[in-house]
Coordinates of C-alpha atoms and ligand atoms in Angstrom, one line a residue:
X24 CA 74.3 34.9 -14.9
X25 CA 74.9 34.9 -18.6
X26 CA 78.1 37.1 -19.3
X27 CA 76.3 38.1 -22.6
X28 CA 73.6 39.2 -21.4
X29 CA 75.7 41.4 -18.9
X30 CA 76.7 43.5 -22.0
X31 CA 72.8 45.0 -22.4
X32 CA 73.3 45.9 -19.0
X33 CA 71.2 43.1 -17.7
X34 CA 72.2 43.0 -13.6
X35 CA 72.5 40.0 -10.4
X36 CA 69.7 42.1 -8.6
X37 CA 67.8 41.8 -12.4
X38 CA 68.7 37.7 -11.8
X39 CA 67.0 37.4 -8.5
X40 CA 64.1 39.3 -9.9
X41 CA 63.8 36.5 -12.9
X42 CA 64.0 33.5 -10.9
X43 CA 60.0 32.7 -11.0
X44 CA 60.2 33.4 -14.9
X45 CA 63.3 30.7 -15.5
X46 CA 61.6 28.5 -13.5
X47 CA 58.7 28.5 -15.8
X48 CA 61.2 28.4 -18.9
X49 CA 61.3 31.8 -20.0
X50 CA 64.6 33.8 -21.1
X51 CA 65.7 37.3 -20.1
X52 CA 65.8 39.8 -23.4
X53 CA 65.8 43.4 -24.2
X54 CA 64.1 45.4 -26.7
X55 CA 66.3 46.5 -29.8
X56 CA 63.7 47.8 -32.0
X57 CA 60.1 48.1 -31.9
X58 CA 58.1 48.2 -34.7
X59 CA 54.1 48.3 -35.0
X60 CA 54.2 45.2 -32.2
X61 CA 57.2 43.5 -33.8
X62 CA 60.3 43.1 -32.1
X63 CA 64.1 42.6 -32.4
X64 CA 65.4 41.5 -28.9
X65 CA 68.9 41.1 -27.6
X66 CA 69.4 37.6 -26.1
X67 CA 72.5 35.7 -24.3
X68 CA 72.0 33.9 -27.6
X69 CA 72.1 36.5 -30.1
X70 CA 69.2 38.8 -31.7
X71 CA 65.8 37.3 -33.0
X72 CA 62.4 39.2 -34.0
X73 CA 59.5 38.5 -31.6
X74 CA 55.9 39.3 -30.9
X75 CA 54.0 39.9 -27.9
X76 CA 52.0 37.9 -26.3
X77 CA 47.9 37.6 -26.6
X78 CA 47.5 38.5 -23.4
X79 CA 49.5 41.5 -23.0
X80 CA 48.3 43.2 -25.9
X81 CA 44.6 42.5 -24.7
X82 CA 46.1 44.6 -22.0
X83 CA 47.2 47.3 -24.0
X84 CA 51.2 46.3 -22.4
X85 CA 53.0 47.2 -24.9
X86 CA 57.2 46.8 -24.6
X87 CA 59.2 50.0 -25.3
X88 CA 62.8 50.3 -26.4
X89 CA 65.0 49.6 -23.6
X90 CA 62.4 47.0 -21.7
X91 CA 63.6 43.8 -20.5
X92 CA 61.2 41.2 -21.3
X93 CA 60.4 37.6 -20.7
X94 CA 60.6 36.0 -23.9
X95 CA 59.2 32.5 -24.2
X96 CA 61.1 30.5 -26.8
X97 CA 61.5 30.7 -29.7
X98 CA 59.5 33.7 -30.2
X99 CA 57.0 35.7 -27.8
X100 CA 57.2 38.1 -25.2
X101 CA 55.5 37.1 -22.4
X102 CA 56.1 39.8 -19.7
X103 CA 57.2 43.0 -18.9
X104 CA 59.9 43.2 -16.5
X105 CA 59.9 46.0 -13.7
X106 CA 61.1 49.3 -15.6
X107 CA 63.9 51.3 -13.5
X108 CA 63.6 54.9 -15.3
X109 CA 60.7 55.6 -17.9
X110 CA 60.4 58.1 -20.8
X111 CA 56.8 58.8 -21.8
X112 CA 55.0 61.8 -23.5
X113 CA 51.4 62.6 -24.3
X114 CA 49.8 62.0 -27.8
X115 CA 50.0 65.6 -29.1
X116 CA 46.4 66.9 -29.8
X117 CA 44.7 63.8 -29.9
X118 CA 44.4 62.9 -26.6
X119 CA 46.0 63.0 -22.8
X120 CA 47.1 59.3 -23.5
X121 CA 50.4 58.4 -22.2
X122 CA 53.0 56.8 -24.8
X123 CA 55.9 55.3 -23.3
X124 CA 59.2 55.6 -25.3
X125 CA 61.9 55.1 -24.0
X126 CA 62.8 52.8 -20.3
X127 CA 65.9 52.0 -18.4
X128 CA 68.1 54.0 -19.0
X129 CA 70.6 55.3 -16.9
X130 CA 71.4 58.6 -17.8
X131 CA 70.5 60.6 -20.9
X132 CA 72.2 63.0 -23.2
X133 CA 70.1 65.9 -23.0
X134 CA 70.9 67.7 -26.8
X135 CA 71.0 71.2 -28.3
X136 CA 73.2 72.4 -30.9
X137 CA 75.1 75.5 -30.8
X138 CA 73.9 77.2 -33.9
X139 CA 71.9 80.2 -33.7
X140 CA 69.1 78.7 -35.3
X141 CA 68.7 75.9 -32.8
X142 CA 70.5 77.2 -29.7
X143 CA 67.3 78.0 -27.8
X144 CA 68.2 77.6 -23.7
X145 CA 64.8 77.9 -23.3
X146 CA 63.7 74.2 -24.8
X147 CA 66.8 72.6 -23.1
X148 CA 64.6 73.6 -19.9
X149 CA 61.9 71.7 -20.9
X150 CA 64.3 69.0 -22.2
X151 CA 65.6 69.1 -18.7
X152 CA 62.9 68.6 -17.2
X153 CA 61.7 65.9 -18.9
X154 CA 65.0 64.2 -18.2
X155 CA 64.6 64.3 -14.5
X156 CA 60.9 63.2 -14.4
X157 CA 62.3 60.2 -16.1
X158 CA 64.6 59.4 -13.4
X159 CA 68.0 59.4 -15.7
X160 CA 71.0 61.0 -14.6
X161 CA 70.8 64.2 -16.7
X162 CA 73.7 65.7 -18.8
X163 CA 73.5 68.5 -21.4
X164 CA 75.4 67.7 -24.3
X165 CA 75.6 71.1 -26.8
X166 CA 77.0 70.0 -30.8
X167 CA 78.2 71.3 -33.4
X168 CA 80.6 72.9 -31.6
X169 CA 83.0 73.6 -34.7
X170 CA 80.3 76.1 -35.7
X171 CA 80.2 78.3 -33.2
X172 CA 81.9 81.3 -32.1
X173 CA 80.7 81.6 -29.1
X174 CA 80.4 78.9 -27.2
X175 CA 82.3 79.6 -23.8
X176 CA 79.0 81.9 -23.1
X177 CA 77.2 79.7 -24.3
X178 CA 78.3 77.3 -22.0
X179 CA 78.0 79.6 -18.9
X180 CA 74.3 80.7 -20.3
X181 CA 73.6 76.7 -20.0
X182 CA 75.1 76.4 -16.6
X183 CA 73.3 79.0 -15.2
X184 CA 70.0 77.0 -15.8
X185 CA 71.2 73.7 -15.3
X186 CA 72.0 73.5 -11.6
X187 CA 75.2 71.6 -11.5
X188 CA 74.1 69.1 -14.3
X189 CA 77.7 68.4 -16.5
X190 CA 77.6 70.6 -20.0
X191 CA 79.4 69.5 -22.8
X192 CA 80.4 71.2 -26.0
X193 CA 81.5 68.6 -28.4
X194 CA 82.1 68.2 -32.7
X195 CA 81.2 65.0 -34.5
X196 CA 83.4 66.8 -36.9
X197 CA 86.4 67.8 -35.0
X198 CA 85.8 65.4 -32.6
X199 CA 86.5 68.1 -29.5
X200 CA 84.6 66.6 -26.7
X201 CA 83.4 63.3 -28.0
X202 CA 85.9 61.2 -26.0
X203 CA 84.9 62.8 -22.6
X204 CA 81.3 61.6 -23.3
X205 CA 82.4 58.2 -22.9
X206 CA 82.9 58.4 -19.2
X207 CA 79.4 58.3 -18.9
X208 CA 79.5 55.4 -21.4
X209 CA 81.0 52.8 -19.1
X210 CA 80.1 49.1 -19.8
X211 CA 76.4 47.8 -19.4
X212 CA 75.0 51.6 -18.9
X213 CA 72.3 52.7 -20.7
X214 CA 72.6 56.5 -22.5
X215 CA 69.3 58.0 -24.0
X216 CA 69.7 60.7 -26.0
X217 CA 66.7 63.7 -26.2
X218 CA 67.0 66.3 -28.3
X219 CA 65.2 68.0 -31.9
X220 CA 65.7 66.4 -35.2
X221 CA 69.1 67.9 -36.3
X222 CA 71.1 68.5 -34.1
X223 CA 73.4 65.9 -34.7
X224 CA 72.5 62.9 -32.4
X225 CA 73.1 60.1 -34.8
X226 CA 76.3 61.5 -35.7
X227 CA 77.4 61.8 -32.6
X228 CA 76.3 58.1 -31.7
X229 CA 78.3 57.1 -34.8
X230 CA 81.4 58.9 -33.6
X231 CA 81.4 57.0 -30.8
X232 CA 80.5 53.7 -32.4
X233 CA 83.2 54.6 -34.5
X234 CA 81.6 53.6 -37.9
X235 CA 78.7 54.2 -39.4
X236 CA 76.5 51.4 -37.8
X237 CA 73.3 53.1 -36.9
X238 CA 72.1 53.2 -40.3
X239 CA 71.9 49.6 -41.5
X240 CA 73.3 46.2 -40.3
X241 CA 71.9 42.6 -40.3
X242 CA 69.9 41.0 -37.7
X243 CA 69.1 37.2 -38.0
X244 CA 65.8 37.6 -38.9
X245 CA 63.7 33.5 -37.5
X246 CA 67.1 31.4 -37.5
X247 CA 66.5 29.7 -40.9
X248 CA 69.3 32.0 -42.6
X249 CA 66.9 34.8 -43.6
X250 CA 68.2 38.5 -43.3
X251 CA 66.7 41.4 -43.2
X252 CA 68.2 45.0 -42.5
X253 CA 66.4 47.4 -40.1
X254 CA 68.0 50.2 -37.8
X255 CA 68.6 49.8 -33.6
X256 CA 67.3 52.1 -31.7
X257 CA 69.2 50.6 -28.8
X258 CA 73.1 50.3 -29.6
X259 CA 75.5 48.6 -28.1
X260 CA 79.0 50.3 -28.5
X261 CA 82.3 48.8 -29.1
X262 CA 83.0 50.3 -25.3
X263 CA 80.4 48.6 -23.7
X264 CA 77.8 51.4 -23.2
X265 CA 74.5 51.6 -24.8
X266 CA 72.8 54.0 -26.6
X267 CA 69.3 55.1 -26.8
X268 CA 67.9 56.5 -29.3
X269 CA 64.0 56.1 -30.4
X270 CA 62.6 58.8 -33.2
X271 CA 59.9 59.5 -30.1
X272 CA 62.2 60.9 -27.8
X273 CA 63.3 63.5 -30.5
X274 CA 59.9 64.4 -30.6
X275 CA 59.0 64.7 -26.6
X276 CA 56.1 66.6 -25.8
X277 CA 55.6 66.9 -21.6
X278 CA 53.5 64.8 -19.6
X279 CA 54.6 64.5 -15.9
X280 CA 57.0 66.4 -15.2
X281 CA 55.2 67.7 -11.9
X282 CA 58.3 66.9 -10.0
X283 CA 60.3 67.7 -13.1
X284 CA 59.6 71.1 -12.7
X285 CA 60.1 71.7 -10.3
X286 CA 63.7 70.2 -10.2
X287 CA 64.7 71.9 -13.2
X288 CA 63.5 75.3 -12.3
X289 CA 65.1 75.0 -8.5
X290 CA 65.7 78.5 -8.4
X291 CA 62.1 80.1 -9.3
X292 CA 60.7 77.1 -7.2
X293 CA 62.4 78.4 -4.0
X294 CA 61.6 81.9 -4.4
X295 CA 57.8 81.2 -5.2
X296 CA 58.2 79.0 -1.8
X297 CA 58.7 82.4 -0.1
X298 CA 55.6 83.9 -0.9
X299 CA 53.5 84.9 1.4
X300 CA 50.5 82.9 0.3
X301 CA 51.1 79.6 -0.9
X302 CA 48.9 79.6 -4.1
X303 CA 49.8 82.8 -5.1
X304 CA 49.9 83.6 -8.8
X305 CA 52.6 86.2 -8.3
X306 CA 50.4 88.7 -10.1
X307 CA 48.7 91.1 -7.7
X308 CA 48.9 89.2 -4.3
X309 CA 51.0 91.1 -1.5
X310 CA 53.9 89.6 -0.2
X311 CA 54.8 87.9 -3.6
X312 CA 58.5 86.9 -3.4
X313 CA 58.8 86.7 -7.4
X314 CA 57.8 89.4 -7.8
X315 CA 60.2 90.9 -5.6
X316 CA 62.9 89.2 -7.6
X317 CA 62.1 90.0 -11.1
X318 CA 62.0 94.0 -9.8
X319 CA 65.3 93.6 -8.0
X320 CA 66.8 91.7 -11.0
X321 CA 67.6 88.4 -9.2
X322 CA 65.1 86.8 -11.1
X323 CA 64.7 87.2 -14.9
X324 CA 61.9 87.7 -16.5
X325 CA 62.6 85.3 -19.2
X326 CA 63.1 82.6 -16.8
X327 CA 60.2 83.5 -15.3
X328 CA 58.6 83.4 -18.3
X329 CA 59.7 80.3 -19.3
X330 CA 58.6 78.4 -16.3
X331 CA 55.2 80.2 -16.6
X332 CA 55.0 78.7 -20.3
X333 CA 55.7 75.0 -19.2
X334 CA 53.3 75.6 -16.1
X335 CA 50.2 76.5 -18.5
X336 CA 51.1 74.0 -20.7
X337 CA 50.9 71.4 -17.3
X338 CA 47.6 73.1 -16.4
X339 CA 46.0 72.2 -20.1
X340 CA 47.3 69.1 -20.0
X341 CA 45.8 68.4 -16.4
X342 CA 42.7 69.5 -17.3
X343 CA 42.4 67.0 -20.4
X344 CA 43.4 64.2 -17.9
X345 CA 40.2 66.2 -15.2
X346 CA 37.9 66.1 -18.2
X347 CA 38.6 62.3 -19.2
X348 CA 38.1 61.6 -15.4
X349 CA 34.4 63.3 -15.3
X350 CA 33.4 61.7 -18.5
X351 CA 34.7 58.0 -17.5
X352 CA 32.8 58.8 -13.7
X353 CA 29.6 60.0 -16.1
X354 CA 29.9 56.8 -18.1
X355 CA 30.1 54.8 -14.5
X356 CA 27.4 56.5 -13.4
X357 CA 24.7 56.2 -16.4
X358 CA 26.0 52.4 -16.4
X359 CA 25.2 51.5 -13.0
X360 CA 22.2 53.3 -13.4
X361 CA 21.0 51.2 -16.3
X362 CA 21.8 48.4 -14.1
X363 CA 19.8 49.6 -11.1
X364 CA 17.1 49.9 -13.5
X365 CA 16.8 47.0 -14.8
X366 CA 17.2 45.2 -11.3
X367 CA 14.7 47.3 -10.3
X368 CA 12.1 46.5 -13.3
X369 CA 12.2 42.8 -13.1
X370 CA 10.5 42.7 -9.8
X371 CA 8.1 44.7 -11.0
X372 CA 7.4 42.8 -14.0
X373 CA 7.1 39.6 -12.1
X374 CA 4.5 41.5 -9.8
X375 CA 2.1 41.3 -12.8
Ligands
GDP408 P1 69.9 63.9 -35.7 O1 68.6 64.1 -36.4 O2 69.9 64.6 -34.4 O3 70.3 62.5 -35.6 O4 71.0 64.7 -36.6 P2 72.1 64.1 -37.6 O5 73.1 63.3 -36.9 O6 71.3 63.4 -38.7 O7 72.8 65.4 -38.1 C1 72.1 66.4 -38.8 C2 73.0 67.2 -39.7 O8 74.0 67.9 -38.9 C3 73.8 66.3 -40.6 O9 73.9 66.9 -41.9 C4 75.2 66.2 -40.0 O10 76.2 66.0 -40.9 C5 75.3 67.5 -39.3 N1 76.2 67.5 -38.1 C6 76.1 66.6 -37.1 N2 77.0 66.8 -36.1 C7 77.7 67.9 -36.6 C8 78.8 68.6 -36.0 O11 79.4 68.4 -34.9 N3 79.3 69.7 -36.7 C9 78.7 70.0 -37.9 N4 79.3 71.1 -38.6 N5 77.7 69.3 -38.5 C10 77.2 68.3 -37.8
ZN409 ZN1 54.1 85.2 -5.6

């Protein structure tokens, strides 16, 4: 196994998995950067630029950051290899399309900084959830520390709805914190980082890079000398770790966080479960065990709230996907009756 490619976290079990695609002369690589179908991959050999293949993108397979890919020398991507953890999202209003941004990583950085203008508990829910529909390890990382006066109950106010995922309060200024991130930074692991545009993500990856790499470096562009610039979206850190981080994951709208949800929201998830009717809408129904704990105080409302937001949201978002499923069965249906009718005609015809 090439020791290089070990460093993009690139595995024995991976090896095995690659054996059919050596034998047919391709090379393991892993996506850098994408850009509108171009590539920059990390090789055992160094970085190139590469396109996709005809075939996939008839498909519509299109490689995210963070895929391992079969590359066929010098230049195309040929396959797709088997994705461990994905992060997708749904086009915002356009559509119930499914965009895939982000893939194998291990664990992410779930972000929120501790100012009151961004502090909102409420997001890092969703955040959350997202995180464990992915199937990363999930762990809440809260910045700009050095501004905040409060942040031991801030801390305890995170806890309470993260259900024994690690918080951390860290400064890219001060540099409180930063060092214990990199336990979860260990060699050939794969860190995604989530979180709004602000609050301090590419500082922080450049504190633990420790220079200011993220920005701009060179990438050997087709091997005749040629440089160009461009930004990684998948790092590789002095340490060994890799970090993830794609503008589309700052911007994460929910798609399937079914399971998500219920994961991240534990604790309104087993009371519901107590219910006496198991679709109850905790509004009028008797027996309703939410209901119960929002008068009693062991549930509050703003939690309950919360998850009742994200749920709605699910609901539109299911109903987009219902009504996409009727039309495309409609569309089946007129089409196979067109051919029916024109199966049915010809006989006819030759009856004359
Ligand atoms: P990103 O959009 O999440 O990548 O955020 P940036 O890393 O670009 O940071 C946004 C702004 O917050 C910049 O002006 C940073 O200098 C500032 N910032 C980032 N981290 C910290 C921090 O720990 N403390 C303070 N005071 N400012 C920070
Ligand atoms: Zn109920």
């Amino acid at each position: 196994m090439p020791p290089s490619l070990e460093r993009f976290g690139w595995t024995p079990e991976r090896e095995t998995e690659f054996e059919q695609h050596r034998a047919d002369g391709l090379v393991p690589a892993r996506v850098a950067v994408e850009h509108r179908s171009q590539y920059v991959l990390y090789t055992g050999e160094g970085e190139l630029r590469a396109e996709l293949a005809g075939r996939l993108r008839h498909e519509g397979e299109m490689p995210a950051v963070g895929d391992w890919v079969a590359l066929r020398p010098p230049s195309t991507i040929a396959a797709i290899l088997p994705r461990r953890t994905v992060f997708s999202r749904k086009e915002p209003w356009k559509s119930a399309e499914e965009q895939i941004l982000a893939v194998n990583a291990d664990a992410v950085f779930v972000t929120s900084a501790l100012t009151e203008r961004d502090f909102k508990p409420r997001r890092l829910e969703r955040y959350l959830a997202t995180a464990w529909e992915s199937g990363a390890e999930p762990v809440i990382v809260l910045t700009k520390r050095d501004l905040c006066e409060w942040v031991d109950s801030a801390v305890a106010e995170v806890q309470a709805i993260a259900f024994g995922v690690p918080v951390h309060a860290v400064s890219a200024v001060t540099r409180e914190g930063v060092e214990e991130l990199r336990s979860y930074l260990e060699p050939n692991r794969t860190v995604a980082l989530l979180g709004s545009s602000g609050v301090g993500k590419s500082t922080l990856v450049n504190r633990l890079v420790g220079e200011e790499l993220l920005a701009t470096r060179e990438i050997r562009d087709d091997g005749r000398g040629r440089h160009t610039t461009t930004h990684r979206e998948l790092v590789l850190l002095p340490g060994g770790g890799l970090v993830l981080d794609t503008p589309g994951l700052r911007e994460l709208q929910l798609w399937d966080v079914g399971e998500g949800l219920d994961t991240a929201f534990e604790d309104v998830a087993a009371i519901a479960s107590r219910c006496r009717f198991s679709d109850c809408e905790h509004r009028t129904e008797p027996g309703c065990a939410v209901r119960e704990a929002l008068a009693s105080g062991r549930l509050s409302r703003e939690r309950f709230e919360s998850f009742g937001k994200l749920q709605r949201e699910l609901d539109r978002l299911e109903r987009r996907l219902d009504q996409r499923a009727k039309a495309e069965f409609g569309r089946q249906i007129r089409s196979e009756a067109r051919t029916r009718r024109r199966t049915q005609r010809a006989p006819r015809r030759r009856a004359k």
